[in-house]
Short mmCIF file of C-alpha atoms and ligand atoms in Angstrom, two decimals:
data_model
loop_
_atom_site.label_atom_id
_atom_site.label_comp_id
_atom_site.label_asym_id
_atom_site.label_seq_id
_atom_site.Cartn_x
_atom_site.Cartn_y
_atom_site.Cartn_z
CA MET L 1 4.87 7.88 -21.74
CA PRO L 2 2.02 8.11 -19.26
CA GLY L 3 1.62 4.31 -19.39
CA ALA L 4 5.12 3.64 -18.10
CA GLU L 5 4.76 6.27 -15.39
CA SER L 6 1.52 4.88 -14.08
CA HIS L 7 3.09 1.43 -14.01
CA PHE L 8 5.94 2.79 -11.97
CA THR L 9 3.48 4.47 -9.62
CA HIS L 10 1.50 1.27 -9.39
CA ARG L 11 4.58 -0.76 -8.50
CA ALA L 12 5.64 1.94 -6.05
CA GLN L 13 2.21 1.75 -4.37
CA TRP L 14 2.51 -1.99 -3.82
CA LEU L 15 6.04 -1.62 -2.58
CA ARG L 16 5.08 1.17 -0.24
CA ALA L 17 2.29 -0.99 1.21
CA ALA L 18 4.64 -3.95 1.67
CA VAL L 19 7.41 -1.84 3.22
CA LEU L 20 4.92 -0.10 5.52
CA GLY L 21 3.47 -3.44 6.61
CA ALA L 22 6.94 -4.82 7.40
CA ASN L 23 7.87 -1.58 9.21
CA ASP L 24 4.75 -1.86 11.33
CA GLY L 25 5.55 -5.48 12.12
CA ILE L 26 9.11 -4.69 13.18
CA ILE L 27 8.28 -1.59 15.24
CA SER L 28 5.22 -2.91 17.05
CA THR L 29 6.66 -6.35 17.81
CA ALA L 30 10.07 -5.03 18.83
CA SER L 31 8.35 -2.48 21.09
CA LEU L 32 6.18 -5.20 22.59
CA ILE L 33 9.22 -7.39 23.26
CA VAL L 34 11.23 -4.53 24.74
CA GLY L 35 8.25 -3.45 26.86
CA VAL L 36 7.62 -6.90 28.33
CA ALA L 37 11.34 -7.53 28.80
CA ALA L 38 11.72 -4.17 30.56
CA ALA L 39 8.89 -5.20 32.87
CA GLU L 40 11.22 -8.09 33.81
CA GLY L 41 9.13 -10.63 31.97
CA SER L 42 10.58 -14.10 31.46
CA ARG L 43 11.55 -15.26 27.97
CA GLU L 44 8.29 -17.25 27.87
CA ALA L 45 6.30 -14.10 28.69
CA VAL L 46 8.23 -12.12 26.08
CA LEU L 47 7.73 -14.73 23.35
CA THR L 48 4.05 -15.17 24.20
CA ALA L 49 3.59 -11.42 23.87
CA ALA L 50 5.58 -11.38 20.62
CA PHE L 51 3.50 -14.14 18.99
CA ALA L 52 0.23 -12.67 20.22
CA GLY L 53 1.33 -9.28 18.88
CA LEU L 54 2.34 -10.80 15.55
CA THR L 55 -1.03 -12.52 15.15
CA ALA L 56 -3.10 -9.56 16.32
CA GLY L 57 -1.14 -7.16 14.14
CA ALA L 58 -1.40 -9.32 11.02
CA MET L 59 -5.16 -9.71 11.53
CA SER L 60 -5.72 -6.02 12.12
CA MET L 61 -3.59 -5.08 9.08
CA ALA L 62 -5.58 -7.52 6.93
CA ALA L 63 -8.93 -6.27 8.21
CA GLY L 64 -7.98 -2.61 7.79
CA GLU L 65 -6.62 -3.17 4.29
CA PHE L 66 -9.65 -5.25 3.29
CA VAL L 67 -12.06 -2.53 4.37
CA SER L 68 -10.14 0.28 2.70
CA VAL L 69 -9.52 -1.55 -0.59
CA SER L 70 -13.13 -2.81 -0.64
CA SER L 71 -14.47 0.70 -0.47
CA GLN L 72 -12.07 1.68 -3.25
CA ALA L 73 -13.37 -1.26 -5.31
CA ASP L 74 -16.96 -0.18 -4.59
CA SER L 75 -16.33 3.33 -5.81
CA GLU L 76 -14.57 2.01 -8.94
CA ALA L 77 -17.57 -0.23 -9.64
CA ALA L 78 -19.93 2.71 -9.12
CA ASP L 79 -17.89 4.83 -11.55
CA ILE L 80 -18.08 2.09 -14.19
CA GLU L 81 -21.82 1.74 -13.65
CA ARG L 82 -22.35 5.49 -14.06
CA GLU L 83 -20.31 5.36 -17.24
CA ARG L 84 -22.32 2.42 -18.59
CA LYS L 85 -25.53 4.34 -17.98
CA ALA L 86 -24.19 7.50 -19.59
CA LEU L 87 -23.12 5.54 -22.67
CA LYS L 88 -26.61 4.10 -22.96
CA GLU L 89 -28.41 7.40 -22.51
CA HIS L 90 -26.10 10.05 -23.97
CA LEU L 91 -23.98 8.31 -26.57
CA ARG L 92 -23.29 11.49 -28.59
CA ASP L 93 -22.19 13.46 -25.53
CA GLU L 94 -19.97 10.58 -24.53
CA LEU L 95 -18.36 10.48 -27.97
CA ARG L 96 -17.69 14.21 -27.81
CA GLU L 97 -16.32 13.84 -24.30
CA LEU L 98 -13.87 11.10 -25.28
CA ALA L 99 -12.77 12.99 -28.40
CA GLN L 100 -12.10 16.07 -26.23
CA ILE L 101 -9.88 13.97 -23.97
CA TYR L 102 -7.75 13.02 -27.00
CA VAL L 103 -7.68 16.66 -28.13
CA ASP L 104 -6.40 17.61 -24.67
CA ARG L 105 -3.71 14.96 -25.08
CA GLY L 106 -2.58 16.53 -28.34
CA LEU L 107 -4.60 15.09 -31.23
CA LYS L 108 -6.20 17.37 -33.84
CA SER L 109 -9.97 17.44 -33.43
CA ASP L 110 -10.84 15.48 -36.61
CA LEU L 111 -8.40 12.74 -35.74
CA ALA L 112 -9.51 12.76 -32.09
CA ARG L 113 -13.11 12.29 -33.16
CA GLU L 114 -12.15 9.42 -35.48
CA VAL L 115 -10.07 7.71 -32.79
CA ALA L 116 -12.90 8.08 -30.27
CA LYS L 117 -15.41 6.72 -32.78
CA GLN L 118 -13.34 3.65 -33.64
CA LEU L 119 -12.42 2.84 -30.04
CA MET L 120 -16.05 3.17 -28.96
CA LYS L 121 -17.16 0.97 -31.81
CA LYS L 122 -14.90 -1.78 -30.52
CA ASP L 123 -15.66 -1.42 -26.80
CA ALA L 124 -17.11 1.88 -25.64
CA LEU L 125 -17.11 1.10 -21.93
CA THR L 126 -13.47 -0.04 -21.86
CA ALA L 127 -12.39 3.03 -23.84
CA HIS L 128 -14.14 5.35 -21.37
CA ALA L 129 -13.01 3.43 -18.30
CA ARG L 130 -9.41 3.61 -19.49
CA ASP L 131 -9.12 7.08 -21.01
CA GLU L 132 -11.68 9.00 -19.00
CA LEU L 133 -11.59 7.31 -15.60
CA GLY L 134 -7.97 6.13 -15.80
CA PHE L 135 -8.73 2.50 -14.93
CA VAL L 136 -6.37 -0.13 -16.30
CA GLU L 137 -7.83 -3.53 -16.97
CA GLY L 138 -6.63 -6.12 -14.47
CA GLU L 139 -5.33 -3.44 -12.11
CA GLY L 140 -8.53 -2.72 -10.23
CA ALA L 141 -8.64 -2.74 -6.43
CA LYS L 142 -8.36 -6.30 -5.09
CA PRO L 143 -9.40 -6.43 -1.42
CA ILE L 144 -8.48 -10.07 -0.65
CA LEU L 145 -5.10 -9.79 -2.32
CA ALA L 146 -4.31 -6.50 -0.59
CA ALA L 147 -5.41 -7.90 2.80
CA GLY L 148 -3.28 -11.03 2.38
CA ALA L 149 -0.25 -9.07 1.20
CA SER L 150 -0.26 -6.68 4.13
CA ALA L 151 -0.79 -9.51 6.64
CA VAL L 152 2.20 -11.35 5.14
CA ALA L 153 4.35 -8.20 5.09
CA PHE L 154 3.48 -7.45 8.73
CA SER L 155 4.19 -11.06 9.80
CA LEU L 156 7.57 -11.11 8.04
CA GLY L 157 8.52 -7.87 9.75
CA ALA L 158 7.28 -9.11 13.13
CA ALA L 159 9.14 -12.43 12.78
CA LEU L 160 12.54 -10.70 12.78
CA PRO L 161 12.51 -9.14 16.29
CA THR L 162 10.76 -12.30 17.54
CA LEU L 163 13.65 -14.36 16.18
CA ALA L 164 16.14 -12.01 17.84
CA ALA L 165 14.28 -12.46 21.15
CA MET L 166 14.44 -16.24 20.81
CA LEU L 167 18.17 -16.29 20.06
CA ALA L 168 19.57 -13.57 22.33
CA PRO L 169 20.71 -14.39 25.89
CA GLN L 170 18.09 -13.16 28.38
CA ALA L 171 20.32 -10.42 29.82
CA TRP L 172 20.96 -8.95 26.36
CA MET L 173 17.48 -9.39 24.94
CA VAL L 174 16.43 -5.73 25.06
CA TYR L 175 19.65 -4.55 23.38
CA ALA L 176 19.71 -7.35 20.82
CA VAL L 177 16.08 -6.88 19.80
CA SER L 178 16.20 -3.10 19.67
CA SER L 179 19.50 -2.82 17.79
CA ALA L 180 18.63 -5.59 15.31
CA SER L 181 15.26 -3.93 14.72
CA LEU L 182 16.77 -0.49 14.15
CA VAL L 183 19.27 -1.88 11.63
CA LEU L 184 16.44 -3.70 9.84
CA LEU L 185 14.23 -0.62 9.84
CA ALA L 186 16.99 1.56 8.43
CA ALA L 187 17.83 -1.03 5.75
CA LEU L 188 14.17 -1.43 4.81
CA GLY L 189 13.71 2.33 4.67
CA ALA L 190 16.72 2.64 2.37
CA VAL L 191 15.64 -0.22 0.09
CA GLY L 192 12.07 1.05 -0.09
CA ALA L 193 13.24 4.54 -1.02
CA HIS L 194 15.68 3.19 -3.61
CA LEU L 195 13.04 1.01 -5.29
CA GLY L 196 10.64 3.93 -5.28
CA GLY L 197 13.30 6.03 -7.03
CA ALA L 198 13.99 8.36 -4.07
CA PRO L 199 17.23 9.17 -2.17
CA MET L 200 17.97 6.59 0.54
CA THR L 201 19.53 8.31 3.56
CA LYS L 202 16.66 10.46 4.79
CA PRO L 203 13.96 7.74 4.92
CA ALA L 204 16.40 5.31 6.56
CA VAL L 205 17.26 7.81 9.30
CA ARG L 206 13.62 8.85 9.69
CA VAL L 207 12.22 5.34 10.15
CA ALA L 208 15.06 4.36 12.50
CA PHE L 209 14.44 7.48 14.59
CA TRP L 210 10.70 6.87 14.97
CA GLY L 211 11.32 3.18 15.60
CA ALA L 212 13.82 4.01 18.36
CA LEU L 213 11.34 6.44 19.87
CA ALA L 214 8.54 3.83 19.82
CA MET L 215 10.76 1.26 21.53
CA ALA L 216 12.06 3.73 24.11
CA VAL L 217 8.53 4.83 25.04
CA THR L 218 7.30 1.24 25.30
CA ALA L 219 10.35 0.20 27.31
CA GLY L 220 9.76 3.11 29.69
CA ILE L 221 6.10 2.25 30.14
CA GLY L 222 6.96 -1.46 30.45
CA ALA L 223 9.46 -0.73 33.20
CA LEU L 224 6.96 1.50 35.05
CA VAL L 225 4.15 -1.05 34.82
CA GLY L 226 6.55 -3.90 35.66
CA HIS L 227 7.48 -2.17 38.90
CA ALA L 228 3.90 -1.16 39.69
CA VAL L 229 2.28 -4.61 39.35
ZN1 ZN I 301 -17.59 8.84 -20.55
#
C-alpha cells in the first residue's frame, strides 16, 4: 500500500523535524549555560544567556524553516502550474502519460486508459498532481505551520536545561545542566527512533555523544574566555 507508506513517511518527517528542533534547543541552550557558568558567570548572567539563547534560537529556527518550506511550496506551485498548462495544450499526451503511469503500477493498458480517462473527466489536474507528481491534497508545504512548529520544538527543548539551571544550586549548575541534558537527549533520540520505526540504542548514544562534545567544547571555551576577560 503506497498510500500507507507515504503517510508513515510523512508522519516520520514531522516527527524528525520536531525531534531535531528539540535536540537543537537542548544542545545549544545547555552549551550556552555551561559555557557562561564555566566562565564563572553568576546565576543571573547564566539565565540571561539562556533566555536570550532560547529566543534567538527559536527565531532563527522559525526563519530558516520558513524560508526552506516556502521555496518548497513555490516549486510545488510551479509544478502544478506547468501541469495545468500541459493539460490545456496537450490533453492527449497527458492522457497517454497518466495511463502509462497506471500501466507501470500494474494495470492492463485498456483498463489503465479507461481509469485515466474517467479520473481526468472528473478532475484532470488533481489526478495528475496526485498520480504523476505525487502531491497529496492538504499535505502541501505549509511555511507558517512549519516555522511555528520548529520554533515551539526548539523552545520546549531549550526550556529544559534552562529549568535545570534555575533549580540547581550554583556550585552544581554545570553538572546538573549537562547531565540532565544528556539524559534528555538520549531519551529523545530513543523515542524519535522508536516512533520512526528504527532501533533505539544507536541514535540515543549518538545524540548524547555529540551533545556531550558540544557542551565540553563550549565549557572549555567559556572557561578560557572567562579567565581572559
Ligand atoms: Zn501530466
